JSON list of C-alpha atoms in Angstrom, two decimals:
[
{"chain": "A", "resi": 1, "resn": "MET", "atom": "CA", "xyz": [0.00, 0.00, 0.00]},
{"chain": "A", "resi": 2, "resn": "ILE", "atom": "CA", "xyz": [2.77, 2.47, 0.86]},
{"chain": "A", "resi": 3, "resn": "ASP", "atom": "CA", "xyz": [4.42, 1.89, -2.53]},
{"chain": "A", "resi": 4, "resn": "GLN", "atom": "CA", "xyz": [1.09, 2.68, -4.24]},
{"chain": "A", "resi": 5, "resn": "ILE", "atom": "CA", "xyz": [0.79, 5.85, -2.19]},
{"chain": "A", "resi": 6, "resn": "ILE", "atom": "CA", "xyz": [4.32, 6.92, -3.16]},
{"chain": "A", "resi": 7, "resn": "GLN", "atom": "CA", "xyz": [3.50, 6.35, -6.83]},
{"chain": "A", "resi": 8, "resn": "PHE", "atom": "CA", "xyz": [0.30, 8.41, -6.49]},
{"chain": "A", "resi": 9, "resn": "ASN", "atom": "CA", "xyz": [2.29, 11.16, -4.76]},
{"chain": "A", "resi": 10, "resn": "LYS", "atom": "CA", "xyz": [4.71, 11.45, -7.67]},
{"chain": "A", "resi": 11, "resn": "GLN", "atom": "CA", "xyz": [1.81, 11.95, -10.06]},
{"chain": "A", "resi": 12, "resn": "PHE", "atom": "CA", "xyz": [0.11, 14.39, -7.66]},
{"chain": "A", "resi": 13, "resn": "VAL", "atom": "CA", "xyz": [3.21, 16.59, -7.52]},
{"chain": "A", "resi": 14, "resn": "GLU", "atom": "CA", "xyz": [3.90, 16.36, -11.25]},
{"chain": "A", "resi": 15, "resn": "SER", "atom": "CA", "xyz": [0.34, 17.43, -12.07]},
{"chain": "A", "resi": 16, "resn": "LYS", "atom": "CA", "xyz": [0.53, 20.25, -9.47]},
{"chain": "A", "resi": 17, "resn": "GLY", "atom": "CA", "xyz": [-2.46, 18.84, -7.58]},
{"chain": "A", "resi": 18, "resn": "TYR", "atom": "CA", "xyz": [-1.16, 20.62, -4.50]},
{"chain": "A", "resi": 19, "resn": "GLU", "atom": "CA", "xyz": [-1.87, 24.11, -5.82]},
{"chain": "A", "resi": 20, "resn": "LYS", "atom": "CA", "xyz": [-5.48, 24.22, -4.56]},
{"chain": "A", "resi": 21, "resn": "PHE", "atom": "CA", "xyz": [-4.27, 23.36, -1.03]},
{"chain": "A", "resi": 22, "resn": "ILE", "atom": "CA", "xyz": [-1.62, 26.05, -0.64]},
{"chain": "A", "resi": 23, "resn": "THR", "atom": "CA", "xyz": [-2.02, 28.04, 2.58]},
{"chain": "A", "resi": 24, "resn": "ASP", "atom": "CA", "xyz": [0.20, 29.03, 5.50]},
{"chain": "A", "resi": 25, "resn": "LYS", "atom": "CA", "xyz": [0.56, 27.48, 8.94]},
{"chain": "A", "resi": 26, "resn": "TYR", "atom": "CA", "xyz": [-1.85, 29.85, 10.71]},
{"chain": "A", "resi": 27, "resn": "PRO", "atom": "CA", "xyz": [-5.47, 28.68, 10.91]},
{"chain": "A", "resi": 28, "resn": "ASN", "atom": "CA", "xyz": [-7.73, 31.15, 9.09]},
{"chain": "A", "resi": 29, "resn": "LYS", "atom": "CA", "xyz": [-10.53, 30.72, 11.64]},
{"chain": "A", "resi": 30, "resn": "LYS", "atom": "CA", "xyz": [-8.20, 30.75, 14.69]},
{"chain": "A", "resi": 31, "resn": "LEU", "atom": "CA", "xyz": [-9.71, 27.35, 15.55]},
{"chain": "A", "resi": 32, "resn": "ALA", "atom": "CA", "xyz": [-8.36, 24.01, 16.73]},
{"chain": "A", "resi": 33, "resn": "VAL", "atom": "CA", "xyz": [-10.45, 20.85, 16.53]},
{"chain": "A", "resi": 34, "resn": "LEU", "atom": "CA", "xyz": [-9.58, 17.87, 18.73]},
{"chain": "A", "resi": 35, "resn": "SER", "atom": "CA", "xyz": [-11.30, 14.79, 17.37]},
{"chain": "A", "resi": 36, "resn": "CYS", "atom": "CA", "xyz": [-11.05, 11.06, 16.95]},
{"chain": "A", "resi": 37, "resn": "MET", "atom": "CA", "xyz": [-8.84, 9.46, 14.33]},
{"chain": "A", "resi": 38, "resn": "ASP", "atom": "CA", "xyz": [-11.79, 7.37, 13.07]},
{"chain": "A", "resi": 39, "resn": "THR", "atom": "CA", "xyz": [-11.65, 6.95, 9.29]},
{"chain": "A", "resi": 40, "resn": "ARG", "atom": "CA", "xyz": [-15.33, 7.90, 8.96]},
{"chain": "A", "resi": 41, "resn": "LEU", "atom": "CA", "xyz": [-14.39, 11.42, 10.04]},
{"chain": "A", "resi": 42, "resn": "THR", "atom": "CA", "xyz": [-11.52, 12.00, 7.61]},
{"chain": "A", "resi": 43, "resn": "GLU", "atom": "CA", "xyz": [-13.67, 13.93, 5.15]},
{"chain": "A", "resi": 44, "resn": "LEU", "atom": "CA", "xyz": [-17.01, 14.03, 6.98]},
{"chain": "A", "resi": 45, "resn": "LEU", "atom": "CA", "xyz": [-15.84, 16.13, 9.95]},
{"chain": "A", "resi": 46, "resn": "PRO", "atom": "CA", "xyz": [-14.38, 19.09, 8.03]},
{"chain": "A", "resi": 47, "resn": "ALA", "atom": "CA", "xyz": [-17.26, 18.98, 5.53]},
{"chain": "A", "resi": 48, "resn": "ALA", "atom": "CA", "xyz": [-19.88, 18.94, 8.30]},
{"chain": "A", "resi": 49, "resn": "LEU", "atom": "CA", "xyz": [-18.14, 21.85, 10.04]},
{"chain": "A", "resi": 50, "resn": "GLY", "atom": "CA", "xyz": [-17.70, 23.84, 6.83]},
{"chain": "A", "resi": 51, "resn": "LEU", "atom": "CA", "xyz": [-13.91, 23.80, 7.18]},
{"chain": "A", "resi": 52, "resn": "ARG", "atom": "CA", "xyz": [-11.55, 24.06, 4.26]},
{"chain": "A", "resi": 53, "resn": "ASN", "atom": "CA", "xyz": [-7.83, 23.47, 4.08]},
{"chain": "A", "resi": 54, "resn": "GLY", "atom": "CA", "xyz": [-6.11, 26.12, 6.18]},
{"chain": "A", "resi": 55, "resn": "ASP", "atom": "CA", "xyz": [-9.15, 26.98, 8.33]},
{"chain": "A", "resi": 56, "resn": "ALA", "atom": "CA", "xyz": [-8.31, 25.01, 11.49]},
{"chain": "A", "resi": 57, "resn": "LYS", "atom": "CA", "xyz": [-5.69, 22.96, 13.27]},
{"chain": "A", "resi": 58, "resn": "MET", "atom": "CA", "xyz": [-6.95, 19.38, 13.29]},
{"chain": "A", "resi": 59, "resn": "ILE", "atom": "CA", "xyz": [-5.64, 17.26, 16.16]},
{"chain": "A", "resi": 60, "resn": "LYS", "atom": "CA", "xyz": [-6.64, 13.61, 16.09]},
{"chain": "A", "resi": 61, "resn": "ASN", "atom": "CA", "xyz": [-6.14, 10.65, 18.37]},
{"chain": "A", "resi": 62, "resn": "ALA", "atom": "CA", "xyz": [-7.98, 7.53, 19.51]},
{"chain": "A", "resi": 63, "resn": "GLY", "atom": "CA", "xyz": [-11.20, 8.84, 21.06]},
{"chain": "A", "resi": 64, "resn": "GLY", "atom": "CA", "xyz": [-10.48, 12.56, 20.65]},
{"chain": "A", "resi": 65, "resn": "LEU", "atom": "CA", "xyz": [-9.26, 12.67, 24.24]},
{"chain": "A", "resi": 66, "resn": "VAL", "atom": "CA", "xyz": [-6.91, 14.55, 26.48]},
{"chain": "A", "resi": 67, "resn": "ILE", "atom": "CA", "xyz": [-5.93, 11.66, 28.76]},
{"chain": "A", "resi": 68, "resn": "SER", "atom": "CA", "xyz": [-3.42, 13.64, 30.76]},
{"chain": "A", "resi": 69, "resn": "PRO", "atom": "CA", "xyz": [-2.75, 17.37, 31.18]},
{"chain": "A", "resi": 70, "resn": "PHE", "atom": "CA", "xyz": [0.65, 16.83, 29.58]},
{"chain": "A", "resi": 71, "resn": "ASP", "atom": "CA", "xyz": [-0.11, 14.37, 26.77]},
{"chain": "A", "resi": 72, "resn": "SER", "atom": "CA", "xyz": [0.56, 15.04, 23.09]},
{"chain": "A", "resi": 73, "resn": "ALA", "atom": "CA", "xyz": [-2.98, 16.31, 22.39]},
{"chain": "A", "resi": 74, "resn": "MET", "atom": "CA", "xyz": [-2.64, 18.94, 25.12]},
{"chain": "A", "resi": 75, "resn": "ARG", "atom": "CA", "xyz": [0.85, 19.82, 23.89]},
{"chain": "A", "resi": 76, "resn": "SER", "atom": "CA", "xyz": [-0.53, 20.36, 20.39]},
{"chain": "A", "resi": 77, "resn": "LEU", "atom": "CA", "xyz": [-3.29, 22.61, 21.72]},
{"chain": "A", "resi": 78, "resn": "ILE", "atom": "CA", "xyz": [-0.79, 24.69, 23.72]},
{"chain": "A", "resi": 79, "resn": "VAL", "atom": "CA", "xyz": [1.37, 25.12, 20.60]},
{"chain": "A", "resi": 80, "resn": "ALA", "atom": "CA", "xyz": [-1.73, 26.01, 18.56]},
{"chain": "A", "resi": 81, "resn": "ILE", "atom": "CA", "xyz": [-2.66, 28.72, 21.07]},
{"chain": "A", "resi": 82, "resn": "TYR", "atom": "CA", "xyz": [0.73, 30.34, 21.60]},
{"chain": "A", "resi": 83, "resn": "GLU", "atom": "CA", "xyz": [2.44, 29.77, 18.27]},
{"chain": "A", "resi": 84, "resn": "LEU", "atom": "CA", "xyz": [-0.42, 29.68, 15.78]},
{"chain": "A", "resi": 85, "resn": "GLY", "atom": "CA", "xyz": [-3.00, 32.11, 17.16]},
{"chain": "A", "resi": 86, "resn": "VAL", "atom": "CA", "xyz": [-5.80, 29.69, 18.05]},
{"chain": "A", "resi": 87, "resn": "GLU", "atom": "CA", "xyz": [-8.55, 31.39, 20.07]},
{"chain": "A", "resi": 88, "resn": "GLU", "atom": "CA", "xyz": [-11.24, 28.68, 20.07]},
{"chain": "A", "resi": 89, "resn": "ILE", "atom": "CA", "xyz": [-11.12, 24.91, 20.57]},
{"chain": "A", "resi": 90, "resn": "MET", "atom": "CA", "xyz": [-13.74, 22.36, 19.59]},
{"chain": "A", "resi": 91, "resn": "VAL", "atom": "CA", "xyz": [-13.62, 18.90, 21.17]},
{"chain": "A", "resi": 92, "resn": "VAL", "atom": "CA", "xyz": [-15.54, 16.64, 18.79]},
{"chain": "A", "resi": 93, "resn": "ALA", "atom": "CA", "xyz": [-16.26, 13.03, 19.75]},
{"chain": "A", "resi": 94, "resn": "HIS", "atom": "CA", "xyz": [-18.47, 10.88, 17.55]},
{"chain": "A", "resi": 95, "resn": "SER", "atom": "CA", "xyz": [-21.17, 8.25, 17.66]},
{"chain": "A", "resi": 96, "resn": "ASN", "atom": "CA", "xyz": [-20.21, 4.57, 17.66]},
{"chain": "A", "resi": 97, "resn": "CYS", "atom": "CA", "xyz": [-16.60, 5.29, 18.64]},
{"chain": "A", "resi": 98, "resn": "GLY", "atom": "CA", "xyz": [-14.27, 2.32, 18.92]},
{"chain": "A", "resi": 99, "resn": "ALA", "atom": "CA", "xyz": [-12.61, 3.89, 21.97]},
{"chain": "A", "resi": 100, "resn": "CYS", "atom": "CA", "xyz": [-15.88, 3.48, 23.85]},
{"chain": "A", "resi": 101, "resn": "HIS", "atom": "CA", "xyz": [-15.39, 0.42, 26.06]},
{"chain": "A", "resi": 102, "resn": "MET", "atom": "CA", "xyz": [-11.74, 0.06, 24.97]},
{"chain": "A", "resi": 103, "resn": "SER", "atom": "CA", "xyz": [-9.54, -1.57, 27.60]},
{"chain": "A", "resi": 104, "resn": "PHE", "atom": "CA", "xyz": [-6.04, -2.83, 28.21]},
{"chain": "A", "resi": 105, "resn": "ASP", "atom": "CA", "xyz": [-7.42, -6.32, 28.84]},
{"chain": "A", "resi": 106, "resn": "HIS", "atom": "CA", "xyz": [-8.43, -6.54, 25.18]},
{"chain": "A", "resi": 107, "resn": "PHE", "atom": "CA", "xyz": [-5.11, -5.13, 23.96]},
{"chain": "A", "resi": 108, "resn": "HIS", "atom": "CA", "xyz": [-3.16, -7.38, 26.31]},
{"chain": "A", "resi": 109, "resn": "HIS", "atom": "CA", "xyz": [-4.40, -10.52, 24.57]},
{"chain": "A", "resi": 110, "resn": "GLU", "atom": "CA", "xyz": [-3.83, -8.97, 21.16]},
{"chain": "A", "resi": 111, "resn": "MET", "atom": "CA", "xyz": [-0.29, -7.89, 22.09]},
{"chain": "A", "resi": 112, "resn": "ILE", "atom": "CA", "xyz": [0.68, -11.32, 23.40]},
{"chain": "A", "resi": 113, "resn": "GLY", "atom": "CA", "xyz": [-0.77, -12.85, 20.24]},
{"chain": "A", "resi": 114, "resn": "ARG", "atom": "CA", "xyz": [1.42, -10.55, 18.11]},
{"chain": "A", "resi": 115, "resn": "GLY", "atom": "CA", "xyz": [4.63, -11.38, 19.97]},
{"chain": "A", "resi": 116, "resn": "VAL", "atom": "CA", "xyz": [4.86, -8.80, 22.76]},
{"chain": "A", "resi": 117, "resn": "THR", "atom": "CA", "xyz": [6.10, -10.57, 25.87]},
{"chain": "A", "resi": 118, "resn": "GLU", "atom": "CA", "xyz": [4.94, -10.24, 29.46]},
{"chain": "A", "resi": 119, "resn": "GLU", "atom": "CA", "xyz": [8.53, -9.26, 30.25]},
{"chain": "A", "resi": 120, "resn": "THR", "atom": "CA", "xyz": [8.22, -6.27, 27.92]},
{"chain": "A", "resi": 121, "resn": "LEU", "atom": "CA", "xyz": [4.89, -5.27, 29.47]},
{"chain": "A", "resi": 122, "resn": "ASN", "atom": "CA", "xyz": [6.40, -5.55, 32.96]},
{"chain": "A", "resi": 123, "resn": "THR", "atom": "CA", "xyz": [9.37, -3.40, 31.93]},
{"chain": "A", "resi": 124, "resn": "ILE", "atom": "CA", "xyz": [6.97, -0.72, 30.70]},
{"chain": "A", "resi": 125, "resn": "ARG", "atom": "CA", "xyz": [5.09, -0.89, 34.01]},
{"chain": "A", "resi": 126, "resn": "LYS", "atom": "CA", "xyz": [8.37, -0.55, 35.94]},
{"chain": "A", "resi": 127, "resn": "CYS", "atom": "CA", "xyz": [9.00, 2.69, 34.02]},
{"chain": "A", "resi": 128, "resn": "GLY", "atom": "CA", "xyz": [5.86, 4.11, 35.63]},
{"chain": "A", "resi": 129, "resn": "ILE", "atom": "CA", "xyz": [3.40, 3.57, 32.78]},
{"chain": "A", "resi": 130, "resn": "ASP", "atom": "CA", "xyz": [0.00, 2.34, 33.94]},
{"chain": "A", "resi": 131, "resn": "LEU", "atom": "CA", "xyz": [-1.12, 0.43, 30.86]},
{"chain": "A", "resi": 132, "resn": "ASN", "atom": "CA", "xyz": [-4.64, 0.04, 32.27]},
{"chain": "A", "resi": 133, "resn": "THR", "atom": "CA", "xyz": [-5.07, 3.82, 32.34]},
{"chain": "A", "resi": 134, "resn": "TRP", "atom": "CA", "xyz": [-3.04, 4.57, 29.21]},
{"chain": "A", "resi": 135, "resn": "LEU", "atom": "CA", "xyz": [-5.06, 2.22, 27.00]},
{"chain": "A", "resi": 136, "resn": "GLU", "atom": "CA", "xyz": [-8.43, 2.74, 28.69]},
{"chain": "A", "resi": 137, "resn": "GLY", "atom": "CA", "xyz": [-11.21, 4.16, 26.58]},
{"chain": "A", "resi": 138, "resn": "PHE", "atom": "CA", "xyz": [-14.42, 5.52, 28.02]},
{"chain": "A", "resi": 139, "resn": "LYS", "atom": "CA", "xyz": [-17.88, 4.19, 28.80]},
{"chain": "A", "resi": 140, "resn": "ASP", "atom": "CA", "xyz": [-19.93, 7.37, 28.36]},
{"chain": "A", "resi": 141, "resn": "THR", "atom": "CA", "xyz": [-19.23, 9.57, 25.32]},
{"chain": "A", "resi": 142, "resn": "PRO", "atom": "CA", "xyz": [-20.86, 12.79, 26.61]},
{"chain": "A", "resi": 143, "resn": "GLU", "atom": "CA", "xyz": [-19.03, 12.43, 29.93]},
{"chain": "A", "resi": 144, "resn": "SER", "atom": "CA", "xyz": [-15.76, 11.84, 28.07]},
{"chain": "A", "resi": 145, "resn": "VAL", "atom": "CA", "xyz": [-16.30, 15.08, 26.12]},
{"chain": "A", "resi": 146, "resn": "ARG", "atom": "CA", "xyz": [-17.07, 16.98, 29.35]},
{"chain": "A", "resi": 147, "resn": "LYS", "atom": "CA", "xyz": [-13.90, 15.62, 30.99]},
{"chain": "A", "resi": 148, "resn": "THR", "atom": "CA", "xyz": [-11.70, 16.58, 28.03]},
{"chain": "A", "resi": 149, "resn": "VAL", "atom": "CA", "xyz": [-13.25, 20.06, 27.80]},
{"chain": "A", "resi": 150, "resn": "GLU", "atom": "CA", "xyz": [-12.75, 20.57, 31.54]},
{"chain": "A", "resi": 151, "resn": "THR", "atom": "CA", "xyz": [-9.12, 19.40, 31.35]},
{"chain": "A", "resi": 152, "resn": "ILE", "atom": "CA", "xyz": [-8.41, 21.92, 28.60]},
{"chain": "A", "resi": 153, "resn": "LYS", "atom": "CA", "xyz": [-10.31, 24.79, 30.25]},
{"chain": "A", "resi": 154, "resn": "THR", "atom": "CA", "xyz": [-8.60, 24.33, 33.61]},
{"chain": "A", "resi": 155, "resn": "HIS", "atom": "CA", "xyz": [-5.11, 23.62, 32.28]},
{"chain": "A", "resi": 156, "resn": "PRO", "atom": "CA", "xyz": [-2.64, 26.00, 33.94]},
{"chain": "A", "resi": 157, "resn": "LEU", "atom": "CA", "xyz": [-1.12, 26.96, 30.57]},
{"chain": "A", "resi": 158, "resn": "VAL", "atom": "CA", "xyz": [-4.39, 27.69, 28.74]},
{"chain": "A", "resi": 159, "resn": "PRO", "atom": "CA", "xyz": [-5.37, 31.36, 28.90]},
{"chain": "A", "resi": 160, "resn": "ARG", "atom": "CA", "xyz": [-8.84, 31.96, 30.36]},
{"chain": "A", "resi": 161, "resn": "ASP", "atom": "CA", "xyz": [-9.99, 33.82, 27.23]},
{"chain": "A", "resi": 162, "resn": "ILE", "atom": "CA", "xyz": [-9.72, 30.67, 25.08]},
{"chain": "A", "resi": 163, "resn": "VAL", "atom": "CA", "xyz": [-13.19, 29.36, 24.17]},
{"chain": "A", "resi": 164, "resn": "VAL", "atom": "CA", "xyz": [-13.49, 25.57, 24.62]},
{"chain": "A", "resi": 165, "resn": "ARG", "atom": "CA", "xyz": [-16.69, 23.72, 23.69]},
{"chain": "A", "resi": 166, "resn": "GLY", "atom": "CA", "xyz": [-17.55, 20.05, 23.30]},
{"chain": "A", "resi": 167, "resn": "PHE", "atom": "CA", "xyz": [-19.63, 18.19, 20.72]},
{"chain": "A", "resi": 168, "resn": "ILE", "atom": "CA", "xyz": [-20.60, 14.76, 19.46]},
{"chain": "A", "resi": 169, "resn": "ILE", "atom": "CA", "xyz": [-20.91, 14.32, 15.71]},
{"chain": "A", "resi": 170, "resn": "ASP", "atom": "CA", "xyz": [-23.03, 11.59, 14.19]},
{"chain": "A", "resi": 171, "resn": "SER", "atom": "CA", "xyz": [-20.50, 9.49, 12.27]},
{"chain": "A", "resi": 172, "resn": "GLU", "atom": "CA", "xyz": [-23.02, 8.85, 9.49]},
{"chain": "A", "resi": 173, "resn": "THR", "atom": "CA", "xyz": [-24.94, 12.09, 8.99]},
{"chain": "A", "resi": 174, "resn": "GLY", "atom": "CA", "xyz": [-22.46, 14.65, 10.36]},
{"chain": "A", "resi": 175, "resn": "LYS", "atom": "CA", "xyz": [-25.12, 16.12, 12.69]},
{"chain": "A", "resi": 176, "resn": "LEU", "atom": "CA", "xyz": [-23.40, 17.99, 15.49]},
{"chain": "A", "resi": 177, "resn": "ASP", "atom": "CA", "xyz": [-24.79, 18.04, 19.05]},
{"chain": "A", "resi": 178, "resn": "GLU", "atom": "CA", "xyz": [-23.27, 20.30, 21.67]},
{"chain": "A", "resi": 179, "resn": "ILE", "atom": "CA", "xyz": [-22.49, 18.77, 25.04]},
{"chain": "A", "resi": 180, "resn": "THR", "atom": "CA", "xyz": [-23.24, 21.08, 27.94]},
{"chain": "A", "resi": 181, "resn": "CYS", "atom": "CA", "xyz": [-20.24, 21.33, 30.23]}
]
């Protein structure tokens, strides 16, 4: 698959397919969107929000979560605020998310089946990583959105004038519902 993508890329560049995407690094709408990496949202989310290339910083991870005040999602939001001029943040979860009910127990069996050893898992634990927490999903999508919004709003490095709001998008229709925080 990667070789096919590289071949496509050569043709894309040669035909100057990139020209319609040219913009700078600053989001036109001063907006960051934290959302899930689900493939159903790749084109649906920006289309449903009316966003075009260059309008917003899109930050994606499994579940659209901030799992720790100093994880990579939060780091990206801090950079977006201070370096790129973001003034508003949307947290957008979605219906039927795979991270809902995700757990380390499931991954544990999968990892062992793919050759990861218990010794490796124990070494990771000894380094202070709680795999149960790190690979835990959520049980309640609206509550997960509220928790992520609250973590961002109360982060000591996020200015109080930054607007942070949470939503759930229907992963089929694109309908957006705001979650009251």
